[in-house]
JSON list of C-alpha atoms in Angstrom, two decimals:
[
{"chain": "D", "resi": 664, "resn": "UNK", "atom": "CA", "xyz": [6.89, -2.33, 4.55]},
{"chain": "D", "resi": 665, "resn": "UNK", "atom": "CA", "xyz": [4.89, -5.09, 6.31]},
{"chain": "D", "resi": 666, "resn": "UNK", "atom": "CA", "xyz": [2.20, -6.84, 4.34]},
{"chain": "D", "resi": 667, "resn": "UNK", "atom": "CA", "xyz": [-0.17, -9.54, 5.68]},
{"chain": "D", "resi": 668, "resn": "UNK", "atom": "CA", "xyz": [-1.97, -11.85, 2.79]},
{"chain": "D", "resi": 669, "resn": "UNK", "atom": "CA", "xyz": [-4.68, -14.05, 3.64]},
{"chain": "D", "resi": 670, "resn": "UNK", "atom": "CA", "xyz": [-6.15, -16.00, 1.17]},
{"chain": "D", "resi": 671, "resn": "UNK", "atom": "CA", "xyz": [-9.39, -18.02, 0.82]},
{"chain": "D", "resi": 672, "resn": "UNK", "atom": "CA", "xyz": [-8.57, -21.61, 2.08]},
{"chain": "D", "resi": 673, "resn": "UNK", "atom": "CA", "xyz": [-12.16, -23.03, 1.12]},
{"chain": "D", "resi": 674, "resn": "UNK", "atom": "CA", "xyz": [-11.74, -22.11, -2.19]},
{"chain": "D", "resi": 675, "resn": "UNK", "atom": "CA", "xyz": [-8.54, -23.43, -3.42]},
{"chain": "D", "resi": 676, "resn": "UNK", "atom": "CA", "xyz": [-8.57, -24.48, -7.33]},
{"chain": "D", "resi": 677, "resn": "UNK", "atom": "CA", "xyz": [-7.27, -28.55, -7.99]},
{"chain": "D", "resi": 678, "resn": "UNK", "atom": "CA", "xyz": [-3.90, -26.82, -9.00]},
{"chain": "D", "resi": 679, "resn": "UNK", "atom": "CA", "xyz": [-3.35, -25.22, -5.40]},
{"chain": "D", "resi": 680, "resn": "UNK", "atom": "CA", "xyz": [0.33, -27.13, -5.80]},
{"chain": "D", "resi": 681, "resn": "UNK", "atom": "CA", "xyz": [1.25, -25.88, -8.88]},
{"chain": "D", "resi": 682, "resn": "UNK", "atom": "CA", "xyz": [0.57, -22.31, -7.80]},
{"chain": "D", "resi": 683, "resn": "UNK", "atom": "CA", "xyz": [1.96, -22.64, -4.65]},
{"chain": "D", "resi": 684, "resn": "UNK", "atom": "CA", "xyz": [5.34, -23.62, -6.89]},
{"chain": "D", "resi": 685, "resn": "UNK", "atom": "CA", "xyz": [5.18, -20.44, -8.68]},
{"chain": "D", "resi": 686, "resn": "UNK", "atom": "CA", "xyz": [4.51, -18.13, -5.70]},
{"chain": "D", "resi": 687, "resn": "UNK", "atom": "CA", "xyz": [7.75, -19.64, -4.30]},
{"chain": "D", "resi": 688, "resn": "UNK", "atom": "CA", "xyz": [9.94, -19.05, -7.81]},
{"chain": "D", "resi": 689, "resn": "UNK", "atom": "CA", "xyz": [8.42, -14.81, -7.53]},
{"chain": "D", "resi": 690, "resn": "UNK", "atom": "CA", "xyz": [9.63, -14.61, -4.25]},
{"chain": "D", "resi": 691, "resn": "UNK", "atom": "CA", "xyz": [12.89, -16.07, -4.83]},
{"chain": "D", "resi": 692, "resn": "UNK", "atom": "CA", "xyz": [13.33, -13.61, -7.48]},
{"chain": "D", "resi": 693, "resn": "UNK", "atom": "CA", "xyz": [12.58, -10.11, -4.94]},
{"chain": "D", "resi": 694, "resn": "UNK", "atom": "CA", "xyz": [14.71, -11.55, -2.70]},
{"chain": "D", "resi": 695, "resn": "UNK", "atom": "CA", "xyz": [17.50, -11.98, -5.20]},
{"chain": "D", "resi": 696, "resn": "UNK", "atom": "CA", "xyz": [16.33, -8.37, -5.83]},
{"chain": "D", "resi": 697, "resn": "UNK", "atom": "CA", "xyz": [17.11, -7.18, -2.75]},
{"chain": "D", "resi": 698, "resn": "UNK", "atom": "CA", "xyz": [13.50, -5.86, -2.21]},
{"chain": "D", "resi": 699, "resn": "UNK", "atom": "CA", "xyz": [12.59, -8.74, 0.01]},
{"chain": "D", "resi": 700, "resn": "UNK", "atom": "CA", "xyz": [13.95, -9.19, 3.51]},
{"chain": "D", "resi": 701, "resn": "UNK", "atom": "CA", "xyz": [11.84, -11.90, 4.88]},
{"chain": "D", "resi": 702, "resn": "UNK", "atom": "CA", "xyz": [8.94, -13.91, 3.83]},
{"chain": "D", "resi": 703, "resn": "UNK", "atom": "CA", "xyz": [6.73, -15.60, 6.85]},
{"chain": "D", "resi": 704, "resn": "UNK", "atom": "CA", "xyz": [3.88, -18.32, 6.65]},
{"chain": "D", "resi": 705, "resn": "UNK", "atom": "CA", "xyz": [1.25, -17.39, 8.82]},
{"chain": "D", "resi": 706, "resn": "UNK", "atom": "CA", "xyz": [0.58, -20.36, 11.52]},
{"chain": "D", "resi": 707, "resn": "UNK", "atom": "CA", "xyz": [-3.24, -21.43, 10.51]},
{"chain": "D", "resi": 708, "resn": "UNK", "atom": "CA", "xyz": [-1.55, -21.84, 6.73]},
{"chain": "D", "resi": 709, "resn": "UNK", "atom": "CA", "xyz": [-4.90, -18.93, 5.38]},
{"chain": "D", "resi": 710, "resn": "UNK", "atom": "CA", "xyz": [-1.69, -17.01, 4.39]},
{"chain": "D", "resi": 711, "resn": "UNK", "atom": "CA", "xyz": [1.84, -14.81, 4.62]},
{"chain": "D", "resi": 712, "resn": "UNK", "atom": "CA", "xyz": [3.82, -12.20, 5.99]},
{"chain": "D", "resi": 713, "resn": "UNK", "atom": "CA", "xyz": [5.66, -10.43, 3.93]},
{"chain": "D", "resi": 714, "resn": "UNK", "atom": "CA", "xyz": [8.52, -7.90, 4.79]},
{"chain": "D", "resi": 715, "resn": "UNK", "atom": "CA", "xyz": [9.95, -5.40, 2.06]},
{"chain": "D", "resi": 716, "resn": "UNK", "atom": "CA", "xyz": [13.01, -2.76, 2.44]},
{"chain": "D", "resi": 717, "resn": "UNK", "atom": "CA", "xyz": [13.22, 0.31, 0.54]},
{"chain": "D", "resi": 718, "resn": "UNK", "atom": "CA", "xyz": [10.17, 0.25, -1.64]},
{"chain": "D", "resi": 719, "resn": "UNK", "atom": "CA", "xyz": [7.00, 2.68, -0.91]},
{"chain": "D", "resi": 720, "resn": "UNK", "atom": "CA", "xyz": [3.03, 0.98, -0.63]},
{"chain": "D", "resi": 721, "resn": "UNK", "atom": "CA", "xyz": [2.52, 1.69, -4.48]},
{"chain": "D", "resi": 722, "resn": "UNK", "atom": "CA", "xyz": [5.26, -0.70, -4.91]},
{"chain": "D", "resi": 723, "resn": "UNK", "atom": "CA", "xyz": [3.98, -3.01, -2.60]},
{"chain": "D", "resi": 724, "resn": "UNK", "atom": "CA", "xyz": [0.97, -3.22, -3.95]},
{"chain": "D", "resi": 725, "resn": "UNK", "atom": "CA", "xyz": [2.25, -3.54, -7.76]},
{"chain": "D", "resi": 726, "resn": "UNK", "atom": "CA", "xyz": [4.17, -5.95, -6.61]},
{"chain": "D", "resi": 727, "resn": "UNK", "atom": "CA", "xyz": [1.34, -8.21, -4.67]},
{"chain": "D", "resi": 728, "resn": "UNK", "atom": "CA", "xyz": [-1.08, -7.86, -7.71]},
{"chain": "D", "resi": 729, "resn": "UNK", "atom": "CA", "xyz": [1.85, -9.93, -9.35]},
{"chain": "D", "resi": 730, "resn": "UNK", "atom": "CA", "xyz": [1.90, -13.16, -7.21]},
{"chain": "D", "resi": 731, "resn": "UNK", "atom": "CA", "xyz": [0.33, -16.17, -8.22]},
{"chain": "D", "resi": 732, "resn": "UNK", "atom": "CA", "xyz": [-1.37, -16.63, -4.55]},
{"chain": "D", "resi": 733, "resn": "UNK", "atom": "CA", "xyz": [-3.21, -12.75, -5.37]},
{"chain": "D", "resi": 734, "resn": "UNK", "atom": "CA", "xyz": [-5.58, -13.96, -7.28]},
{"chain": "D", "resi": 735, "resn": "UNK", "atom": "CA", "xyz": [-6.49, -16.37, -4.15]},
{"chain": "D", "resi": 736, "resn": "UNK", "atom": "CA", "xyz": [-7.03, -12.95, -1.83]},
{"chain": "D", "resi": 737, "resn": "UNK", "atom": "CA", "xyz": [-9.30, -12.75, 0.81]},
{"chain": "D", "resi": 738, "resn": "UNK", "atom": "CA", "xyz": [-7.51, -9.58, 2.57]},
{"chain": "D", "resi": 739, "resn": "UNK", "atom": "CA", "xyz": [-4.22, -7.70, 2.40]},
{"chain": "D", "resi": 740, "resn": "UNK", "atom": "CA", "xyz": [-3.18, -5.51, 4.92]},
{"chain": "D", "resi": 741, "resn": "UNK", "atom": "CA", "xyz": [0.00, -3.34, 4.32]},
{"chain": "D", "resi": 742, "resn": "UNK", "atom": "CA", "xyz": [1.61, -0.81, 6.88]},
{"chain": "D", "resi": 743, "resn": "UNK", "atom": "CA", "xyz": [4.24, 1.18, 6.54]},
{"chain": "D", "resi": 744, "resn": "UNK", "atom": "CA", "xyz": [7.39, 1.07, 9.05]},
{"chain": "D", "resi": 745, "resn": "UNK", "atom": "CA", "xyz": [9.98, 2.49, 10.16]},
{"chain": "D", "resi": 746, "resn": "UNK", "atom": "CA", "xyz": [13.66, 1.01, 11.13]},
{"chain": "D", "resi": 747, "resn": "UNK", "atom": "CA", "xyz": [15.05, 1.57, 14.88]},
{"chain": "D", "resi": 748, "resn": "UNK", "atom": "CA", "xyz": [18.23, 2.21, 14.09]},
{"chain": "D", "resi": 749, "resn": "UNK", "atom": "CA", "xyz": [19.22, 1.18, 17.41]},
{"chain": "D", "resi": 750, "resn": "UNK", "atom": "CA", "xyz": [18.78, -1.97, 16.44]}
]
């Protein structure tokens, strides 16, 4: 599952840091899980990539709603893949 968050840089609260520090503590914690396999800052810094295993979109979307950068959301995108297992 491949999810793209982009939140709204010109409208970051005074305690941008803070939050920032608890996104990275949740993320730490589904990739302990196992349900995490890679996290990715996006280049212009408006956001992340996010890559799941074995979870469905329902899950991926409970999950999102959880972060502390959500309530920052301009857009998420989420699609669905599938593993080459040639690779």
């Amino acid at each position: 599952m491949l999810v793209i968050l982009t939140i709204d840089t010109e409208n970051l609260p005074k305690n941008f840091q803070e939050i920032l520090q608890q996104e990275r503590k949740v993320v730490a914690v589904w990739k302990e899980a196992g349900f995490l396999d890679q996290l990715f800052l996006r280049q212009t810094k408006n956001g992340a990539v996010l890559i799941f295993k074995d979870i469905d979109i329902e899950k991926a979307e409970q999950l999102m709603t959880t972060l502390p950068l959500y309530q920052l959301k301009k857009s998420m995108d989420i699609f669905p893949l599938i593993k080459d297992v040639e690779f």
